[in-house]
Amino acid sequence: MPTKRTASKISPRTVVLVTLAVGLGLPGALFAAILLLSPLTKPAVIDALVGRVLGVDPATWPWTGLAEGVAVGILAFILVNFGAIVSGMTVWWEMRVSSRMQSRVGYNRAGAAGFFQWIADAVKLLFKEDLIPADADQILFRSAPYFVMAGFALAFVVLPFGESLIAADLNVGVFYLIAVTALVVVGILLAGWSSNSKWALFGGMRSAAQVISYEIPAGVAVMVPILMSGTLSMQGIVRAQGAWPWQWNVFTNPASTVAFAIFFISQLAEGNRTPFDLPEAESELVAGYLSEYSGFRFALYFLVEFGNLWVMAAVATTLFLGGWQVPFVGPEAYAAARGAELIPGAAWWGLEALSMVVMVLKTLVVLNLIVWVRWTLPRIRIDQMMNLCWKYLVPWAFASFLFTLLWQLAVAGTPALATVSGIALTAATALLLVLFLRQTRANLVAMGDRVDLTNW
Amino acid sequence: MPTTVREYTGSIRDTVKSFWHGLSITLSYLVRRPITVQYPDRTTLPVRDMLPPRYRGFLEVDASICTGCQACERACPISCIQISLEKDPQNPKQRVVTQFDIDEAKCMFCGLCVEPCPTGSIQHTREFEGSQADLRNLVIRWSDPLHPFPVYKVDKAAEYLPRVELGTLVRAKLAARAWDAPGPRFLPPEPPAAPAAPAAGDATPAKP
């Protein structure tokens, strides 16, 4: 061939090692930072540290508020970075998974298995010109991405990562979460309106209609775990559940299983994920509300869209799937390991890390489910989308809400009822899983194929 | 839109069933081998060897068996072949081909030139990679005035025509030229030299 490629000087082994180091080290460092910082940046701890290290009374020292603010600021910085990096890695993972589901290979050039592609894409977007259409509403157009970003970043305040690993365990956590995630709609609507483009306007309007409609079934479905645990606090909801599947909210109440399905579908719709990606339907609306965005502002929308996957998965895990509860480790174990010291001992940190691992694993499972659904179902029509919400999800959400009210009365009388339901539904789920895997195997064998994970 | 209870429950059942079967199908594809051929650098064979044998890629002329009949030039519907014949100055009975240019950039790979060739000298190969920074570099010169080749006289007694292996000649031509080689300059004809001093010739405005 006339083209002579200069051979790359980096050996494949180095590429794999660098990829592994970045791919595991980057999230690992962020998880470690969250693990360390979230218990240590609490105002009480900072106050005690100020009193002990500086020898001043934190109640009268004028800079106590500043010290607390700086500590929380550092934690916030780490959390936003965590959201951004998880978002980028989710893009890479989703592209790999989706391409294999479509018999393609996907990213495989930048780094081992194409892992650095998300970094390359982000850098490319940063270097692009930040175009603003001449007839766009300048101020709204420029400010819209910040609303979206704020709605995304604020959600991390109440996302639990482990037993004591949460930025702020608000006593109205779930309510707060639903409130701040609604900010994303404001940003999308602003983007659609200010672009002064028909595609963008239609996208923004569709998104507003869709997200506001699906807030209702989502909100009612969220009421089910709230009723079952009697608190709005995210950590409180997790503490009300057990570690084993038959102690999870999703199984201890038959209506909660329905509520979980409703919540999951509504989350997909609120995150504008396929099959509910009508606001940015490429075949109809170019890119919907994103049509006129470019460069960094576009990157922010993209970041939020994929970062929301983690938020959705973590919320579903917290509310229905037992959160960070570790088997055989009850609240007494945490209290015993915690002791009375200001900085707890290694045993407590180990337990916290364990609970974080459990939470992250569950979240990743749900995240993969969302990715999987996206590449399975085609986009639904707008009338079907509204039908689904108002004729199916809303009535069923209210039905499961009412059933839960009665169920809680029954459980208060006979506590064994929750256990029976939990074990029965767990067994049914396990059976369905086995049947599902058999069906998958049958699909594979029917085409004369076999499991073959080569050709990366 | 459901109007009866049966339709209502039926659509719920359909949704659950399509989730069940759809997710199962995509999961089964997740663990299969992708069929993608990773052109250009991760193929098991060079791609030209994976192409069908009658693929119509770049044209190749084997000068050793070209009779200089110009049938291919006449057959070409878009005149991308240019042939010139002259008498050999040393041997007036021998004609030589002084120009045999094929513009591969213009060629539409129809194969009409291959059909009338009496000896099979001009043929399509399975070569197709010829990226050039300059379009003019895609003109492949099988003969040029400095290196003409004599026309071939078919040996009636021969049982076959001694053609070299198909593809080797065009591959050598393509490999000899860097992708970013400067293209040939086709200048307008020189203006007639002015009888006066060369400085005056330079001063005359160039032909438009």
XYZ file of C-alpha atoms in Angstrom:
664
model
C 0.000 0.000 0.000
C 1.260 3.473 -0.668
C 0.267 4.568 2.821
C 2.941 3.525 5.248
C 1.801 3.617 8.865
C 4.451 4.450 11.378
C 4.359 1.621 13.884
C 3.195 2.633 17.349
C 6.047 2.558 19.816
C 3.851 1.673 22.799
C 3.603 -2.049 23.356
C 0.139 -3.621 23.809
C 1.064 -4.665 27.333
C 1.744 -1.060 28.298
C -1.566 0.021 26.764
C -3.454 -2.568 28.802
C -1.621 -1.614 31.985
C -2.211 2.109 31.519
C -5.870 1.492 30.710
C -6.327 -0.675 33.773
C -4.528 1.843 35.959
C -6.737 4.706 34.795
C -9.934 2.679 34.529
C -9.646 1.318 38.040
C -7.573 4.047 39.638
C -9.736 6.998 38.691
C -13.040 5.720 40.129
C -11.132 4.007 42.916
C -9.544 7.265 43.999
C -12.907 9.017 43.881
C -14.603 6.280 45.909
C -11.771 6.436 48.430
C -12.118 10.200 48.651
C -15.872 9.903 49.216
C -15.282 7.187 51.803
C -12.832 9.394 53.697
C -14.428 12.772 53.280
C -18.136 12.157 53.760
C -17.865 11.141 57.450
C -15.090 13.657 58.187
C -16.659 16.768 56.679
C -19.720 16.699 58.922
C -19.999 19.993 60.904
C -19.810 18.166 64.233
C -16.512 16.512 63.294
C -15.087 19.769 61.928
C -16.120 21.588 65.116
C -14.449 18.965 67.266
C -11.307 19.079 65.127
C -11.196 22.843 65.383
C -11.503 22.614 69.151
C -8.866 19.902 69.453
C -6.256 21.056 66.925
C -6.442 24.817 67.302
C -7.409 24.844 70.922
C -10.197 27.344 70.418
C -13.828 27.037 71.318
C -15.649 26.329 68.039
C -18.798 27.985 69.360
C -17.075 31.361 69.741
C -14.272 31.058 67.161
C -15.258 33.388 64.261
C -13.927 31.109 61.483
C -15.813 27.936 62.407
C -18.394 28.511 59.702
C -15.661 29.031 57.128
C -13.905 25.804 58.128
C -17.165 23.871 57.828
C -17.874 25.494 54.463
C -14.443 24.645 53.068
C -14.823 21.023 54.183
C -18.229 20.732 52.539
C -16.879 22.479 49.446
C -14.138 19.894 49.071
C -16.681 17.092 49.398
C -18.949 18.782 46.846
C -16.028 19.105 44.424
C -15.273 15.403 44.767
C -18.932 14.458 44.281
C -19.352 16.546 41.129
C -16.153 15.088 39.732
C -17.420 11.646 40.606
C -20.608 12.374 38.657
C -18.660 13.586 35.633
C -16.251 10.667 35.564
C -18.934 8.082 36.157
C -20.867 9.684 33.321
C -17.917 9.390 30.956
C -17.217 5.815 31.897
C -20.886 4.971 31.489
C -20.739 6.304 27.932
C -17.832 4.012 27.199
C -19.486 1.020 28.838
C -22.812 1.613 27.133
C -21.167 1.886 23.734
C -19.269 -1.347 24.284
C -22.350 -3.237 25.475
C -24.646 -1.834 22.826
C -22.261 -2.595 20.013
C -21.981 -6.212 21.030
C -25.763 -6.414 21.288
C -25.814 -5.298 17.659
C -23.035 -7.668 16.543
C -20.606 -4.781 16.258
C -17.298 -4.178 17.988
C -17.579 -0.568 19.121
C -14.842 1.569 20.632
C -11.561 -0.303 20.519
C -8.879 2.066 19.312
C -8.039 4.565 22.055
C -6.500 2.492 24.826
C -7.331 -1.127 25.589
C -10.941 -1.847 24.594
C -11.231 1.811 23.555
C -11.443 2.915 27.156
C -9.925 6.351 26.582
C -12.524 7.201 23.972
C -14.682 9.088 26.466
C -11.735 11.273 27.433
C -10.928 11.874 23.776
C -14.549 12.809 23.062
C -14.687 15.185 26.009
C -11.447 16.887 24.964
C -12.748 17.204 21.423
C -15.958 18.830 22.692
C -13.973 21.261 24.848
C -11.996 22.425 21.824
C -15.072 23.043 19.696
C -16.423 26.477 19.104
C -19.238 27.465 21.461
C -21.722 28.583 18.845
C -24.785 30.608 19.763
C -27.350 31.108 17.005
C -27.764 34.739 15.965
C -31.477 34.815 16.777
C -31.246 32.814 19.990
C -32.091 34.350 23.338
C -28.507 34.845 24.475
C -28.970 34.845 28.238
C -31.356 31.903 28.407
C -29.336 29.949 25.868
C -26.170 30.413 27.880
C -27.768 29.707 31.249
C -29.827 26.620 30.343
C -26.966 24.088 30.742
C -26.324 25.323 34.280
C -29.869 24.460 35.347
C -29.421 20.972 33.984
C -26.030 20.621 35.615
C -27.339 21.962 38.928
C -30.256 19.519 38.930
C -27.799 16.708 38.359
C -25.143 17.788 40.862
C -27.614 18.581 43.636
C -28.975 15.031 43.496
C -25.625 13.797 44.811
C -26.270 15.549 48.113
C -28.661 12.812 49.236
C -27.286 9.828 47.330
C -26.038 7.315 49.882
C -22.741 5.544 49.201
C -22.573 3.567 52.424
C -23.640 3.344 56.035
C -22.389 6.796 56.995
C -21.284 7.825 53.546
C -23.693 10.504 52.433
C -23.125 14.196 51.910
C -26.166 15.179 53.939
C -28.748 12.785 55.333
C -31.700 15.162 54.991
C -34.836 14.162 56.850
C -36.748 15.034 53.654
C -34.221 13.298 51.394
C -36.597 11.725 48.878
C -38.672 14.858 48.611
C -35.531 16.917 48.089
C -34.367 14.521 45.397
C -37.620 14.730 43.448
C -37.562 18.506 43.787
C -34.012 19.102 42.541
C -34.161 16.624 39.694
C -37.109 18.648 38.396
C -34.585 21.442 37.758
C -33.349 19.455 34.787
C -36.694 20.011 33.062
C -36.333 23.751 33.540
C -32.985 23.647 31.787
C -34.312 21.539 28.949
C -37.331 23.761 28.477
C -35.118 26.853 28.497
C -32.797 25.257 25.965
C -35.702 24.420 23.694
C -37.246 27.860 23.958
C -34.104 29.979 23.719
C -32.636 28.172 20.702
C -35.221 29.815 18.448
C -35.416 26.655 16.406
C -38.470 24.542 15.704
C -36.666 21.291 16.370
C -35.387 22.514 19.693
C -38.752 23.953 20.697
C -40.571 20.709 19.912
C -37.923 18.776 21.811
C -38.195 21.027 24.829
C -41.980 20.885 24.847
C -42.029 17.130 24.491
C -39.533 16.809 27.279
C -41.544 19.056 29.569
C -44.768 17.168 28.841
C -43.057 13.843 29.342
C -41.128 14.619 32.486
C -43.989 16.396 34.229
C -46.384 13.555 33.361
C -44.031 10.891 34.618
C -43.336 12.774 37.846
C -46.773 11.670 39.017
C -46.418 7.880 38.800
C -42.817 8.189 39.991
C -43.857 10.244 42.990
C -46.700 7.925 43.921
C -44.511 4.859 43.461
C -41.877 6.420 45.711
C -44.560 6.763 48.386
C -44.665 2.967 48.697
C -41.158 2.499 50.180
C -41.718 5.676 52.212
C -44.875 4.184 53.738
C -43.065 0.930 54.379
C -40.178 2.572 56.210
C -42.004 5.542 57.698
C -39.336 8.077 56.812
C -38.320 10.369 53.940
C -34.636 10.139 54.753
C -32.627 8.098 52.251
C -30.512 6.501 54.976
C -33.647 5.865 57.028
C -35.247 3.990 54.117
C -32.129 1.858 53.730
C -31.969 1.191 57.476
C -35.573 -0.005 57.423
C -34.589 -2.747 54.979
C -32.468 -5.801 55.506
C -29.448 -7.096 53.678
C -30.970 -10.216 52.157
C -33.212 -10.010 49.095
C -36.273 -11.180 51.059
C -35.826 -8.199 53.366
C -35.735 -5.635 50.580
C -38.607 -3.254 50.087
C -39.180 -4.568 46.598
C -40.070 -8.039 47.902
C -41.567 -7.548 51.363
C -44.764 -6.175 49.860
C -46.355 -7.456 46.634
C -47.487 -3.935 45.719
C -43.932 -2.712 46.104
C -42.827 -4.951 43.246
C -45.372 -3.210 41.041
C -44.247 0.129 42.412
C -40.650 -0.732 41.567
C -41.592 -1.478 37.969
C -43.548 1.779 37.751
C -40.706 3.716 39.342
C -38.168 2.171 36.986
C -40.206 2.998 33.881
C -40.883 6.530 35.107
C -37.185 7.037 35.794
C -36.391 6.006 32.232
C -38.901 8.563 30.990
C -37.620 11.293 33.284
C -34.051 10.673 32.210
C -35.105 10.874 28.534
C -33.740 7.413 27.971
C -34.832 5.170 25.141
C -37.606 3.979 24.775
C -38.671 7.432 25.987
C -36.129 9.535 24.095
C -38.819 11.454 22.221
C -37.357 14.866 23.180
C -34.185 14.123 21.258
C -35.519 11.704 18.678
C -32.908 11.864 15.926
C -35.231 10.658 13.205
C -37.871 13.267 13.991
C -36.240 16.247 15.678
C -32.559 16.226 14.633
C -31.356 16.335 18.247
C -34.362 17.904 19.964
C -33.542 20.588 22.493
C -29.822 19.974 21.860
C -30.002 20.859 18.164
C -28.368 24.273 18.475
C -25.832 23.442 21.171
C -22.199 22.769 20.503
C -18.937 22.510 22.322
C -18.843 22.660 26.070
C -22.541 23.390 26.571
C -23.437 20.329 24.559
C -20.948 18.349 26.617
C -22.737 19.414 29.807
C -26.071 18.055 28.550
C -24.398 14.872 27.492
C -22.674 14.527 30.840
C -25.946 14.964 32.696
C -27.802 12.529 30.480
C -25.346 9.739 31.155
C -24.559 10.754 34.712
C -28.275 10.492 35.459
C -27.946 6.770 34.890
C -25.944 6.497 38.081
C -28.393 8.713 39.966
C -31.385 6.698 38.745
C -29.725 3.405 39.601
C -28.592 4.586 43.034
C -32.044 5.921 43.910
C -33.747 2.712 42.809
C -31.231 0.717 44.840
C -31.781 2.869 47.892
C -35.543 2.860 47.797
C -36.257 -0.705 46.765
C -33.171 -2.907 46.689
C -31.782 -2.649 50.189
C -29.157 0.030 49.516
C -25.840 -0.544 51.256
C -27.003 -3.185 53.735
C -24.310 -5.838 54.167
C -25.379 -9.375 55.161
C -24.592 -10.291 58.772
C -23.659 -6.687 59.631
C -26.386 -5.013 61.622
C -26.527 -1.510 63.071
C -24.974 -2.792 66.324
C -21.867 -3.895 64.433
C -21.408 -0.408 63.018
C -21.986 1.175 66.431
C -19.527 -1.223 68.089
C -16.848 -0.561 65.489
C -17.472 3.177 65.603
C -16.644 3.552 69.281
C -16.620 6.968 70.922
C -13.485 8.263 69.229
C -13.641 11.336 67.011
C -11.785 9.541 64.194
C -13.045 5.944 64.203
C -10.775 2.930 63.969
C -9.854 0.741 61.006
C -12.645 -1.772 61.695
C -15.274 0.890 61.174
C -13.641 2.122 57.971
C -13.542 -1.468 56.739
C -17.254 -1.903 57.408
C -17.965 1.386 55.654
C -15.920 0.308 52.647
C -17.799 -2.998 52.606
C -21.148 -1.237 52.621
C -19.921 1.011 49.829
C -18.927 -2.008 47.733
C -22.388 -3.520 48.210
C -24.087 -0.269 47.253
C -21.895 0.234 44.180
C -22.406 -3.331 42.972
C -26.188 -3.068 43.252
C -26.120 0.300 41.540
C -24.054 -1.081 38.690
C -26.513 -3.947 38.223
C -29.430 -1.522 37.914
C -27.358 0.749 35.673
C -26.676 -2.152 33.353
C -30.370 -2.962 33.314
C -31.112 0.579 32.131
C -28.462 0.313 29.400
C -29.818 -3.074 28.393
C -33.405 -1.799 28.119
C -32.238 1.095 25.969
C -30.710 -1.191 23.365
C -33.649 -3.581 23.417
C -36.771 -1.483 22.943
C -37.483 0.916 20.093
C -38.719 4.430 20.743
C -42.444 4.658 21.450
C -44.801 7.132 19.849
C -45.785 10.257 21.733
C -49.435 9.196 22.136
C -48.300 5.790 23.365
C -46.012 7.521 25.816
C -48.876 9.566 27.262
C -51.197 6.539 27.223
C -48.698 4.501 29.150
C -48.337 7.182 31.777
C -51.918 8.194 32.387
C -53.813 4.975 31.691
C -51.423 2.395 33.065
C -48.776 3.768 35.370
C -50.814 6.349 37.291
C -53.753 4.037 38.182
C -51.443 1.174 39.075
C -49.264 3.456 41.150
C -52.281 4.623 43.132
C -53.508 1.033 43.448
C -50.188 -0.101 44.864
C -50.179 2.933 47.163
C -53.594 1.974 48.572
C -52.618 -1.684 48.817
C -49.517 -0.676 50.754
C -51.630 1.251 53.257
C -53.672 -1.877 53.941
C -50.606 -4.093 53.825
C -48.851 -2.025 56.468
C -51.897 -2.415 58.734
C -51.829 -6.177 58.139
C -48.067 -6.363 58.747
C -48.468 -4.425 61.977
C -50.856 -7.168 63.111
C -48.932 -10.145 61.715
C -45.231 -9.286 61.170
C -44.629 -12.717 59.584
C -46.581 -11.541 56.553
C -43.649 -9.405 55.289
C -41.243 -12.330 55.613
C -43.621 -14.690 53.808
C -44.079 -12.208 50.986
C -40.342 -11.560 50.843
C -39.387 -15.200 50.598
C -42.143 -16.015 48.110
C -41.296 -13.100 45.815
C -37.555 -13.730 46.057
C -38.109 -17.346 45.107
C -40.370 -16.308 42.241
C -37.751 -13.840 41.016
C -35.013 -16.430 41.201
C -37.206 -18.852 39.254
C -37.932 -16.209 36.628
C -34.217 -15.483 36.364
C -33.478 -19.143 35.701
C -36.254 -19.325 33.111
C -34.947 -16.157 31.534
C -31.436 -17.506 31.246
C -32.810 -20.705 29.728
C -34.736 -18.642 27.215
C -31.573 -16.714 26.396
C -29.657 -19.919 25.920
C -32.411 -21.245 23.679
C -32.188 -18.065 21.596
C -28.468 -18.538 21.297
C -28.659 -22.199 20.332
C -31.554 -21.685 17.921
C -29.244 -19.727 15.636
C -26.480 -22.326 15.900
C -24.277 -19.920 17.878
C -22.449 -20.317 21.110
C -21.018 -18.066 23.799
C -17.975 -16.462 22.196
C -16.476 -13.334 23.694
C -13.635 -12.908 21.224
C -13.217 -10.210 18.566
C -12.754 -7.256 20.865
C -56.340 2.695 22.686
C -57.935 0.025 24.874
C -61.712 0.103 25.086
C -62.354 -3.178 26.900
C -60.850 -4.771 29.947
C -59.521 -7.589 27.802
C -57.623 -5.138 25.596
C -56.301 -3.317 28.661
C -54.912 -6.434 30.297
C -53.790 -7.695 26.903
C -51.603 -4.682 26.356
C -50.017 -5.119 29.772
C -49.356 -8.750 28.886
C -47.831 -7.693 25.561
C -45.547 -5.228 27.294
C -44.300 -7.821 29.740
C -43.827 -10.367 26.971
C -41.922 -7.952 24.770
C -39.651 -7.052 27.679
C -39.099 -10.746 28.340
C -38.326 -11.764 24.781
C -36.576 -8.542 23.800
C -34.193 -8.545 26.743
C -33.495 -12.213 26.216
C -32.645 -11.671 22.545
C -30.319 -8.741 23.202
C -28.621 -10.649 26.009
C -28.076 -13.588 23.702
C -26.459 -11.269 21.165
C -24.261 -9.748 23.872
C -22.386 -13.013 24.254
C -22.077 -13.789 20.538
C -19.082 -12.962 18.424
C -19.450 -9.701 16.502
C -19.332 -10.237 12.762
C -17.457 -6.994 12.169
C -14.415 -7.131 9.905
C -11.992 -4.639 11.411
C -10.634 -3.120 8.218
C -7.878 -2.095 7.616
C -5.477 -3.307 10.279
C -7.111 -6.175 12.139
C -8.125 -8.547 9.382
C -7.028 -12.165 9.268
C -6.110 -11.826 5.570
C -5.317 -8.783 3.452
C -8.699 -7.529 2.317
C -7.840 -7.972 -1.384
C -7.506 -11.683 -0.745
C -10.960 -11.787 0.847
C -12.603 -10.223 -2.200
C -14.312 -12.351 -4.855
C -11.988 -13.372 -7.701
C -13.861 -11.376 -10.342
C -13.790 -8.148 -8.291
C -13.212 -5.147 -10.552
C -10.481 -3.122 -8.901
C -7.680 -1.099 -10.451
C -6.837 -1.929 -14.071
C -3.528 -3.592 -14.777
C -1.703 -3.836 -18.106
C 0.875 -6.498 -18.726
C 3.122 -4.735 -21.244
C 4.840 -7.966 -22.228
C 1.691 -9.270 -23.947
C 0.069 -6.009 -25.086
C -0.468 -6.033 -28.866
C -0.993 -2.290 -29.067
C -4.343 -2.780 -30.810
C -5.965 0.112 -28.877
C -9.220 -1.853 -28.572
C -9.413 -0.944 -24.897
C -8.972 2.747 -25.632
C -11.837 2.622 -28.129
C -14.028 0.621 -25.767
C -13.636 2.989 -22.834
C -16.861 4.997 -22.544
C -15.245 7.806 -20.572
C -11.845 7.942 -22.263
C -9.769 7.286 -19.236
C -7.271 5.249 -21.306
C -4.779 7.096 -23.495
C -2.512 5.107 -25.857
C 0.065 6.399 -28.380
C 1.985 4.201 -30.808
C 5.152 5.084 -32.782
C 7.585 3.317 -35.033
C 10.757 2.214 -33.370
C 13.514 4.478 -34.768
C 16.023 1.614 -34.731
C 13.706 -0.917 -36.342
C 11.036 0.622 -38.609
C 9.099 -2.648 -38.745
C 8.607 -2.685 -34.968
C 5.987 -0.438 -33.464
C 6.337 0.681 -29.860
C 3.807 1.941 -27.348
C 5.068 5.292 -26.151
C 2.154 6.148 -23.936
C -0.312 3.991 -22.064
C -1.993 6.018 -19.333
C -4.994 4.874 -17.342
C -6.637 7.463 -15.148
C -7.841 5.356 -12.230
C -9.495 8.405 -10.719
C -11.745 8.692 -13.772
C -12.230 4.959 -14.331
C -15.680 3.678 -13.438
C -14.597 0.041 -13.300
C -17.134 -1.066 -15.906
C -14.861 -3.682 -17.427
C -15.633 -2.782 -21.071
C -11.925 -2.452 -21.855
C -11.175 -5.919 -20.579
C -13.649 -7.608 -22.938
C -12.082 -6.710 -26.326
C -8.473 -7.247 -25.265
C -7.203 -10.063 -27.540
C -4.498 -11.268 -25.156
C -5.895 -10.487 -21.730
C -3.196 -7.922 -21.144
C -5.529 -5.398 -19.543
C -7.444 -6.831 -16.623
C -9.102 -5.759 -13.425
C -7.256 -6.670 -10.259
C -8.444 -6.937 -6.681
C -6.416 -3.897 -5.683
C -8.551 -1.025 -4.457
C -6.486 0.961 -1.958
C -4.929 3.871 -3.778
C -5.422 6.927 -1.609
C -3.410 9.838 -2.974
C -3.141 13.378 -1.725
C -3.009 14.563 -5.333
C -5.701 13.332 -7.677
C -3.317 13.391 -10.645
C -1.191 10.758 -9.010
C -3.936 8.272 -9.735
C -2.950 8.270 -13.409
C -0.999 5.066 -13.762
C 1.466 5.157 -16.639
C 2.109 1.730 -18.097
C 4.405 3.215 -20.728
C 5.980 6.570 -21.258
C 7.994 8.146 -24.085
C 11.271 7.522 -22.292
C 10.546 3.870 -21.724
C 8.383 2.631 -24.581
C 7.644 -1.051 -24.944
C 7.392 -2.969 -28.225
C 4.023 -4.397 -29.164
C 3.537 -8.115 -28.674
C 3.147 -10.442 -31.592
C 0.992 -13.383 -30.693
C 2.820 -16.643 -31.144
C 0.333 -18.881 -32.986
C 2.010 -22.020 -31.656
C 1.846 -20.966 -28.025
C -0.742 -22.785 -25.952
C -1.214 -19.977 -23.486
C -0.340 -16.318 -23.146
C 2.523 -15.691 -20.706
C 0.794 -13.207 -18.455
C 2.417 -12.313 -15.144
C 0.468 -12.956 -11.985
C -2.534 -10.693 -11.835
C -2.115 -7.780 -9.444
C 1.653 -7.839 -8.999
C 2.317 -5.078 -11.539
C -0.289 -2.634 -10.240
C 0.738 -3.349 -6.668
C 4.325 -2.456 -7.525
C 3.177 0.738 -9.226
C 1.084 1.773 -6.219
C 3.784 0.884 -3.722
C 6.358 2.936 -5.606
C 4.413 6.132 -5.068
C 4.063 7.751 -1.638
C 0.531 8.817 -0.786
C 1.661 12.421 -0.374
C 3.878 12.558 -3.463
C 3.484 15.825 -5.374
C 1.382 15.429 -8.472
C 2.703 16.068 -11.971
C 2.410 19.637 -13.219
C 0.731 20.045 -16.553
C 1.901 23.505 -17.538
C 0.421 25.466 -20.415
C 2.566 25.333 -23.561
C 5.648 27.461 -23.416
C 5.182 30.833 -25.089
C 7.232 31.160 -28.261
C 10.665 32.308 -27.238
C 11.103 35.963 -27.969
C 13.953 36.672 -30.363
C 15.183 39.420 -28.037
C 16.968 39.035 -24.738
C 15.547 36.467 -22.257
C 14.790 39.294 -19.814
C 12.223 40.650 -22.263
C 10.708 37.170 -22.524
C 10.226 37.080 -18.771
C 8.600 40.483 -18.827
C 5.898 39.464 -21.305
C 2.681 38.680 -19.541
C 2.011 34.987 -19.102
C -0.613 33.352 -21.271
C -3.958 33.345 -19.554
